[in-house]
Each structure stands twice: as C-alpha cells, then as structure tokens.
Amino acid sequence: MQLHNFNKMCNIFGKPEDDGKPIRKKPKSKSKSTQTDYRENESQTDPWQPSLRIPPDANPEISTLSDLRCNDGLSFFGRYEIEKIKRMRRKRAWQALLPPVNCTDNKTQEFIITMIDQEELAFRDKVLQRLADRRLVATKDLLDSVNYARQLGLEERFDNVGKYLSRIREKKIEHIKREFHRNLRKLTKKYDGKTSTLSSEPKNKCFSASKVDSYLKFKLEDDATKSGEDSEEISTNESPEADGRKLNLLSSYLARNPLKLRTKRPRKPDELCIREGRCTDDQLKKLHEDLKNIRLNVTLKSNQIKNYPR
C-alpha cells in the first residue's frame, strides 16, 4: 500500500532528488476566475410589480368584497361586480338603521335582519340561475358541435359509398359492352361471305310461295294425266282457263290450310327493384334507365345482324 501511494505521488509531483524533496511540474494551462460587465448586466432582473395598484388615500368599494379573487372579478370590472357593490351598499344602509343590541324594540331589528336575508337569498338565486344558464348554453354548443361532426361524417360516408357503387356500375356496363362487341365481331367473322339459308318470306305465315307453286303444279299435272293432255303443253300454256284452274286450286288450298299468325308473348312491364339497399331512389332509377337503353341497343344490333345479307 505504501509503495502504491509513493508511485502515485511521484506521478503527480515528479521524482524526488537526492535530498528527498519532490520537484513540482508547471501546469500547461491555467484558468482565472473573471467576471465581465456583460455577464453582470445579464444576471440582473427587474423586481416584481403588481398589475394593479391602489393609491394610499383611496379606498375603492370593490376591494371590500371578500369573495372576489385575482382573475375572478378583480381583473375585469363588469355588470356582475356592479350588482354586488349595489347590494353591499343596500346592506350597509340596512345595518345603519339597526338599533343597538340592548334595545327593547326587537321587532324593528328582526324586520331589518329578515329583509337583509331575503335580499341575499334572492341574489344567490340569481347567481345560481346564471351559472345554470351558462352550463346549459355550453352543453348545447357541445351537442351541436358533436351532431355537426357526425353529420359531416355520414355525408362523407354516403358520398364514398355512392362513388363506389357508381364505379362498380360503370365497370359492369363496360364489361357488358366489351362482351357485346366481342360476340358481334365473332358472329360477323363467322357468317361473312356466306349465303343465307333462311326464307325471305315473313315468319308469321304457315306456308311459303314455293309450297303453293309446287302444290299447284302437282295438281295441274295430275289433272292433265287424268284428262290425257301433255304436261309440258299445260305448263307452257297461259290460257285464261289455266289461270282459272289455278285460282280454284289456290282457293281450295287456302280453305284447307287457313292462314295462321304467330302470337307474341306479352312483354312484362318494367318494374323497379324494390329490394332495400344502399343506393338511393334516384341512383336506382338512373341505373335502370341505363340498363334498359343498353338492352334496347343490343336487340336492335342483333336484328341488324339477322337481316345482314350473307
């Protein structure tokens, strides 16, 4: 332990000479405790002074009110403080009229004390009513602000839902249009350059002109074979007798095969969807009209495809 302390002292003061006295080294830097004028001016502060002062000879009436505190009537002099000062004046006037305590006329003293108590109670009721009105107004304002914020949130939500549904509707309509044009191109490519095998006669009849001609030709040939005439001469002969025979055969054919018209199924009336959903009535009506127009356009184009010459 002594050796350790000796080495530590040698490191600080240096090794001792032969006479045993240590040699102290000079420090490389030295700090001085100085104080400038700038620092002295910065460290000084102004003493505290009140915002309101009362002159020594003055005695304001508001200072006599014991229930008023700082920032509660003293900093702001309003109607409420004026009413309190007037009430204090009336109370002092009543107290000045009070007889001495040892007076025998106690009725006057009791009357004055009762009047003072009634005035204090009435004033206290006014104060409580004023506080209740303030709280009621604050509660009403708070409820109005909450309801307004809730209404804004609901309107924003309805707008977002309406935009979302309109985007879905537009996507579906675009998909239907793309499918329609795709199928139309496929059908056009499929039947391009081909002749139509369908009859050009109206479809609401149960017979065609070719059937009637073949029937008349067959009947005329049958009659000619029965009568012994040549069928080629009868076919080339355009006499009035041949025309009369054709008319008779045609009338008999129509009598046996009356004209039958095709009856179309009555179309169901268009009705709006009554299922309850998030869409409004105006949005549903608009969607129904758009789909109806698309369906009409599809039917018109399909009819054009059928009547397209092949």
Short mmCIF file of C-alpha atoms in Angstrom, two decimals:
data_model
loop_
_atom_site.label_atom_id
_atom_site.label_comp_id
_atom_site.label_asym_id
_atom_site.label_seq_id
_atom_site.Cartn_x
_atom_site.Cartn_y
_atom_site.Cartn_z
CA MET A 1 0.00 0.00 0.00
CA GLN A 2 2.84 2.44 0.86
CA LEU A 3 4.61 1.63 -2.41
CA HIS A 4 1.46 2.31 -4.41
CA ASN A 5 0.96 5.71 -2.75
CA PHE A 6 4.59 6.60 -3.36
CA ASN A 7 4.30 5.87 -7.09
CA LYS A 8 1.14 7.94 -7.29
CA MET A 9 2.83 10.90 -5.62
CA CYS A 10 5.76 10.57 -8.00
CA ASN A 11 3.48 10.72 -10.99
CA ILE A 12 1.89 13.93 -9.69
CA PHE A 13 4.84 15.88 -8.29
CA GLY A 14 7.72 14.16 -10.00
CA LYS A 15 10.51 12.03 -8.64
CA PRO A 16 12.40 13.32 -5.62
CA GLU A 17 16.00 14.42 -5.87
CA ASP A 18 18.81 13.14 -3.81
CA ASP A 19 17.85 15.38 -0.93
CA GLY A 20 14.32 13.85 -0.87
CA LYS A 21 12.37 16.93 -1.99
CA PRO A 22 9.94 16.41 -4.94
CA ILE A 23 10.03 18.74 -7.93
CA ARG A 24 6.57 20.07 -8.93
CA LYS A 25 5.80 20.39 -12.65
CA LYS A 26 4.22 23.54 -14.10
CA PRO A 27 0.68 23.08 -15.50
CA LYS A 28 0.23 23.61 -19.21
CA SER A 29 -2.95 25.73 -18.85
CA LYS A 30 -4.35 27.96 -16.13
CA SER A 31 -7.95 29.11 -15.54
CA LYS A 32 -8.75 32.50 -13.99
CA SER A 33 -11.99 33.40 -12.22
CA THR A 34 -13.03 36.58 -14.03
CA GLN A 35 -16.42 38.32 -14.27
CA THR A 36 -17.28 40.68 -17.12
CA ASP A 37 -19.72 43.58 -17.20
CA TYR A 38 -21.87 41.83 -19.78
CA ARG A 39 -22.48 38.88 -17.51
CA GLU A 40 -23.32 41.14 -14.58
CA ASN A 41 -25.94 43.03 -16.60
CA GLU A 42 -27.49 39.80 -17.85
CA SER A 43 -27.81 38.33 -14.38
CA GLN A 44 -29.80 41.28 -13.02
CA THR A 45 -33.67 41.13 -13.18
CA ASP A 46 -36.43 43.64 -12.59
CA PRO A 47 -38.30 43.38 -9.30
CA TRP A 48 -41.89 42.11 -9.35
CA GLN A 49 -44.61 44.72 -9.54
CA PRO A 50 -48.40 44.11 -9.41
CA SER A 51 -50.51 44.94 -12.46
CA LEU A 52 -52.99 46.99 -10.40
CA ARG A 53 -52.20 49.44 -7.65
CA ILE A 54 -54.39 51.29 -5.17
CA PRO A 55 -53.34 54.79 -4.19
CA PRO A 56 -52.66 55.21 -0.48
CA ASP A 57 -55.51 57.69 0.11
CA ALA A 58 -58.13 55.77 -1.98
CA ASN A 59 -60.44 53.05 -0.67
CA PRO A 60 -62.42 51.56 -3.61
CA GLU A 61 -65.60 49.71 -2.81
CA ILE A 62 -64.64 46.71 -4.90
CA SER A 63 -61.76 45.99 -2.55
CA THR A 64 -64.24 45.50 0.28
CA LEU A 65 -65.82 42.49 -1.43
CA SER A 66 -64.31 39.46 0.25
CA ASP A 67 -65.50 36.83 -2.26
CA LEU A 68 -63.63 38.36 -5.22
CA ARG A 69 -60.20 36.94 -6.02
CA CYS A 70 -57.48 37.51 -8.59
CA ASN A 71 -58.69 36.77 -12.16
CA ASP A 72 -62.21 36.37 -10.73
CA GLY A 73 -63.72 39.85 -10.73
CA LEU A 74 -60.69 41.92 -9.81
CA SER A 75 -59.04 41.92 -13.23
CA PHE A 76 -62.29 42.65 -15.07
CA PHE A 77 -64.91 45.03 -13.70
CA GLY A 78 -68.32 44.18 -15.19
CA ARG A 79 -72.06 44.19 -14.54
CA TYR A 80 -71.86 41.38 -12.01
CA GLU A 81 -69.42 43.33 -9.84
CA ILE A 82 -71.60 46.46 -10.06
CA GLU A 83 -74.61 44.48 -8.82
CA LYS A 84 -72.58 43.15 -5.89
CA ILE A 85 -71.44 46.67 -4.94
CA LYS A 86 -75.02 47.97 -5.06
CA ARG A 87 -76.19 45.08 -2.91
CA MET A 88 -73.40 45.79 -0.42
CA ARG A 89 -74.50 49.46 -0.24
CA ARG A 90 -78.09 48.47 0.48
CA LYS A 91 -76.91 46.02 3.15
CA ARG A 92 -74.83 48.72 4.85
CA ALA A 93 -77.79 51.12 4.73
CA TRP A 94 -79.99 48.50 6.44
CA GLN A 95 -77.28 47.81 9.01
CA ALA A 96 -77.03 51.54 9.76
CA LEU A 97 -80.73 51.55 10.61
CA LEU A 98 -80.38 48.69 13.08
CA PRO A 99 -80.94 49.72 16.69
CA PRO A 100 -78.40 48.81 19.34
CA VAL A 101 -78.32 45.28 20.68
CA ASN A 102 -79.60 46.20 24.13
CA CYS A 103 -82.62 47.99 22.66
CA THR A 104 -86.09 46.84 23.77
CA ASP A 105 -87.60 47.33 20.30
CA ASN A 106 -86.74 43.91 18.85
CA LYS A 107 -89.41 43.96 16.10
CA THR A 108 -87.54 46.56 14.04
CA GLN A 109 -84.31 44.61 14.37
CA GLU A 110 -85.94 41.34 13.30
CA PHE A 111 -87.61 43.03 10.31
CA ILE A 112 -84.35 44.54 9.09
CA ILE A 113 -82.47 41.25 9.50
CA THR A 114 -85.24 39.42 7.60
CA MET A 115 -85.05 41.92 4.74
CA ILE A 116 -81.27 41.51 4.54
CA ASP A 117 -81.57 37.70 4.45
CA GLN A 118 -84.27 37.80 1.75
CA GLU A 119 -82.12 40.07 -0.42
CA GLU A 120 -79.11 37.79 -0.02
CA LEU A 121 -81.18 34.71 -0.90
CA ALA A 122 -82.62 36.42 -4.00
CA PHE A 123 -79.16 37.47 -5.12
CA ARG A 124 -77.85 33.95 -4.54
CA ASP A 125 -80.70 32.51 -6.63
CA LYS A 126 -79.80 34.87 -9.47
CA VAL A 127 -76.17 33.73 -9.32
CA LEU A 128 -77.16 30.06 -9.41
CA GLN A 129 -79.55 30.68 -12.30
CA ARG A 130 -76.82 32.50 -14.22
CA LEU A 131 -74.42 29.58 -13.70
CA ALA A 132 -77.10 27.09 -14.79
CA ASP A 133 -77.78 29.12 -17.94
CA ARG A 134 -74.07 29.18 -18.76
CA ARG A 135 -73.80 25.43 -18.34
CA LEU A 136 -76.91 24.90 -20.46
CA VAL A 137 -75.53 27.06 -23.26
CA ALA A 138 -72.16 25.27 -23.10
CA THR A 139 -73.87 21.86 -23.21
CA LYS A 140 -76.00 22.94 -26.17
CA ASP A 141 -72.94 24.19 -28.06
CA LEU A 142 -71.12 20.93 -27.35
CA LEU A 143 -74.06 18.84 -28.59
CA ASP A 144 -74.38 20.98 -31.71
CA SER A 145 -70.68 20.54 -32.48
CA VAL A 146 -70.90 16.76 -31.95
CA ASN A 147 -74.01 16.47 -34.16
CA TYR A 148 -72.42 18.61 -36.85
CA ALA A 149 -69.28 16.46 -36.88
CA ARG A 150 -71.41 13.30 -37.02
CA GLN A 151 -73.47 14.72 -39.90
CA LEU A 152 -70.31 15.56 -41.81
CA GLY A 153 -69.02 12.03 -41.27
CA LEU A 154 -72.28 10.50 -42.50
CA GLU A 155 -72.37 12.72 -45.59
CA GLU A 156 -68.78 11.84 -46.42
CA ARG A 157 -69.55 8.15 -45.95
CA PHE A 158 -72.63 8.34 -48.20
CA ASP A 159 -70.58 10.14 -50.85
CA ASN A 160 -67.89 7.46 -50.72
CA VAL A 161 -70.49 4.67 -50.97
CA GLY A 162 -72.20 6.39 -53.90
CA LYS A 163 -68.91 6.84 -55.73
CA TYR A 164 -68.02 3.19 -55.07
CA LEU A 165 -71.36 1.96 -56.43
CA SER A 166 -71.11 4.23 -59.47
CA ARG A 167 -67.64 2.84 -60.23
CA ILE A 168 -68.99 -0.72 -59.96
CA ARG A 169 -71.91 0.15 -62.26
CA GLU A 170 -69.60 1.71 -64.84
CA LYS A 171 -67.30 -1.32 -64.74
CA LYS A 172 -70.23 -3.69 -65.29
CA ILE A 173 -71.58 -1.60 -68.16
CA GLU A 174 -68.14 -1.52 -69.80
CA HIS A 175 -67.85 -5.28 -69.36
CA ILE A 176 -71.26 -5.80 -71.00
CA LYS A 177 -70.30 -3.55 -73.89
CA ARG A 178 -67.00 -5.35 -74.41
CA GLU A 179 -68.73 -8.74 -74.41
CA PHE A 180 -71.34 -7.48 -76.84
CA HIS A 181 -68.78 -6.10 -79.31
CA ARG A 182 -66.71 -9.27 -78.95
CA ASN A 183 -69.66 -11.53 -79.76
CA LEU A 184 -70.66 -9.21 -82.59
CA ARG A 185 -67.20 -9.48 -84.15
CA LYS A 186 -67.25 -13.28 -83.79
CA LEU A 187 -70.65 -13.58 -85.48
CA THR A 188 -69.66 -11.18 -88.25
CA LYS A 189 -66.48 -13.14 -88.92
CA LYS A 190 -68.35 -16.44 -88.80
CA TYR A 191 -71.08 -15.53 -91.28
CA ASP A 192 -69.04 -13.22 -93.51
CA GLY A 193 -69.28 -14.28 -97.20
CA LYS A 194 -71.92 -17.00 -96.61
CA THR A 195 -75.35 -17.09 -98.22
CA SER A 196 -78.40 -17.13 -96.04
CA THR A 197 -80.38 -20.38 -95.90
CA LEU A 198 -83.37 -18.75 -94.25
CA SER A 199 -86.54 -17.95 -96.16
CA SER A 200 -87.12 -14.38 -97.22
CA GLU A 201 -90.86 -14.69 -96.56
CA PRO A 202 -92.35 -13.29 -93.38
CA LYS A 203 -92.26 -15.75 -90.49
CA ASN A 204 -95.80 -15.11 -89.38
CA LYS A 205 -97.22 -17.32 -92.17
CA CYS A 206 -97.53 -21.08 -92.06
CA PHE A 207 -96.84 -21.59 -95.79
CA SER A 208 -94.46 -20.22 -98.42
CA ALA A 209 -94.84 -19.33 -102.10
CA SER A 210 -92.68 -22.28 -103.21
CA LYS A 211 -95.03 -24.71 -101.47
CA VAL A 212 -98.06 -23.17 -103.14
CA ASP A 213 -96.38 -23.27 -106.56
CA SER A 214 -95.35 -26.89 -106.16
CA TYR A 215 -98.86 -27.80 -105.00
CA LEU A 216 -100.49 -26.05 -107.96
CA LYS A 217 -98.05 -27.61 -110.41
CA PHE A 218 -98.66 -31.06 -108.96
CA LYS A 219 -102.44 -30.64 -109.17
CA LEU A 220 -102.32 -29.40 -112.73
CA GLU A 221 -100.11 -32.31 -113.80
CA ASP A 222 -102.42 -34.74 -112.04
CA ASP A 223 -105.45 -33.30 -113.81
CA ALA A 224 -103.61 -33.36 -117.11
CA THR A 225 -102.67 -37.02 -116.73
CA LYS A 226 -106.26 -37.85 -115.88
CA SER A 227 -107.56 -35.97 -118.92
CA GLY A 228 -104.81 -37.33 -121.25
CA GLU A 229 -103.12 -33.96 -122.01
CA ASP A 230 -99.39 -33.38 -122.21
CA SER A 231 -97.92 -31.84 -119.04
CA GLU A 232 -95.35 -29.74 -120.95
CA GLU A 233 -98.03 -28.10 -123.04
CA ILE A 234 -100.11 -27.31 -119.97
CA SER A 235 -97.15 -25.73 -118.19
CA THR A 236 -96.33 -23.50 -121.18
CA ASN A 237 -99.97 -22.72 -121.94
CA GLU A 238 -101.03 -19.36 -120.46
CA SER A 239 -104.72 -19.52 -121.37
CA PRO A 240 -107.49 -18.00 -119.21
CA GLU A 241 -108.71 -21.49 -118.48
CA ALA A 242 -105.38 -22.40 -116.86
CA ASP A 243 -105.47 -19.22 -114.77
CA GLY A 244 -109.00 -20.03 -113.62
CA ARG A 245 -107.97 -23.53 -112.66
CA LYS A 246 -105.00 -22.14 -110.67
CA LEU A 247 -107.29 -19.75 -108.78
CA ASN A 248 -109.70 -22.55 -107.95
CA LEU A 249 -106.88 -24.75 -106.71
CA LEU A 250 -105.45 -21.86 -104.66
CA SER A 251 -108.80 -21.13 -103.02
CA SER A 252 -109.27 -24.81 -102.17
CA TYR A 253 -105.73 -24.97 -100.72
CA LEU A 254 -106.31 -21.91 -98.55
CA ALA A 255 -109.66 -23.30 -97.41
CA ARG A 256 -107.97 -26.50 -96.20
CA ASN A 257 -104.88 -24.65 -94.82
CA PRO A 258 -106.06 -21.37 -93.28
CA LEU A 259 -103.61 -18.56 -92.61
CA LYS A 260 -102.16 -18.78 -89.10
CA LEU A 261 -100.44 -15.85 -87.49
CA ARG A 262 -97.90 -16.23 -84.76
CA THR A 263 -98.92 -14.64 -81.45
CA LYS A 264 -96.19 -12.90 -79.49
CA ARG A 265 -95.89 -13.34 -75.79
CA PRO A 266 -96.87 -10.15 -73.97
CA ARG A 267 -93.90 -8.38 -72.55
CA LYS A 268 -93.68 -7.98 -68.81
CA PRO A 269 -93.93 -4.40 -67.61
CA ASP A 270 -90.69 -2.85 -66.49
CA GLU A 271 -90.54 -2.53 -62.72
CA LEU A 272 -88.01 -1.01 -60.41
CA CYS A 273 -86.19 -3.23 -57.95
CA ILE A 274 -87.82 -2.83 -54.53
CA ARG A 275 -85.06 -4.61 -52.63
CA GLU A 276 -83.69 -2.46 -49.86
CA GLY A 277 -80.11 -1.45 -50.45
CA ARG A 278 -77.62 1.34 -50.00
CA CYS A 279 -78.47 3.06 -53.30
CA THR A 280 -80.93 5.91 -53.28
CA ASP A 281 -84.08 6.02 -55.42
CA ASP A 282 -82.51 8.42 -57.91
CA GLN A 283 -79.45 6.20 -58.36
CA LEU A 284 -81.60 3.08 -58.86
CA LYS A 285 -83.80 4.84 -61.43
CA LYS A 286 -80.75 6.04 -63.32
CA LEU A 287 -79.22 2.55 -63.26
CA HIS A 288 -82.49 1.04 -64.51
CA GLU A 289 -82.72 3.53 -67.39
CA ASP A 290 -79.10 2.87 -68.40
CA LEU A 291 -79.58 -0.91 -68.42
CA LYS A 292 -82.82 -0.52 -70.37
CA ASN A 293 -81.09 1.59 -73.03
CA ILE A 294 -78.25 -0.93 -73.27
CA ARG A 295 -80.74 -3.78 -73.73
CA LEU A 296 -82.59 -1.87 -76.44
CA ASN A 297 -79.32 -1.21 -78.26
CA VAL A 298 -78.39 -4.90 -78.03
CA THR A 299 -81.74 -6.02 -79.50
CA LEU A 300 -81.51 -3.50 -82.35
CA LYS A 301 -78.00 -4.62 -83.27
CA SER A 302 -78.99 -8.29 -83.09
CA ASN A 303 -81.83 -7.61 -85.53
CA GLN A 304 -79.38 -5.88 -87.84
CA ILE A 305 -77.14 -8.96 -87.69
CA LYS A 306 -80.04 -11.24 -88.64
CA ASN A 307 -81.00 -9.02 -91.57
CA TYR A 308 -77.38 -8.70 -92.63
CA PRO A 309 -77.01 -10.07 -96.24
CA ARG A 310 -74.91 -13.21 -96.34
#
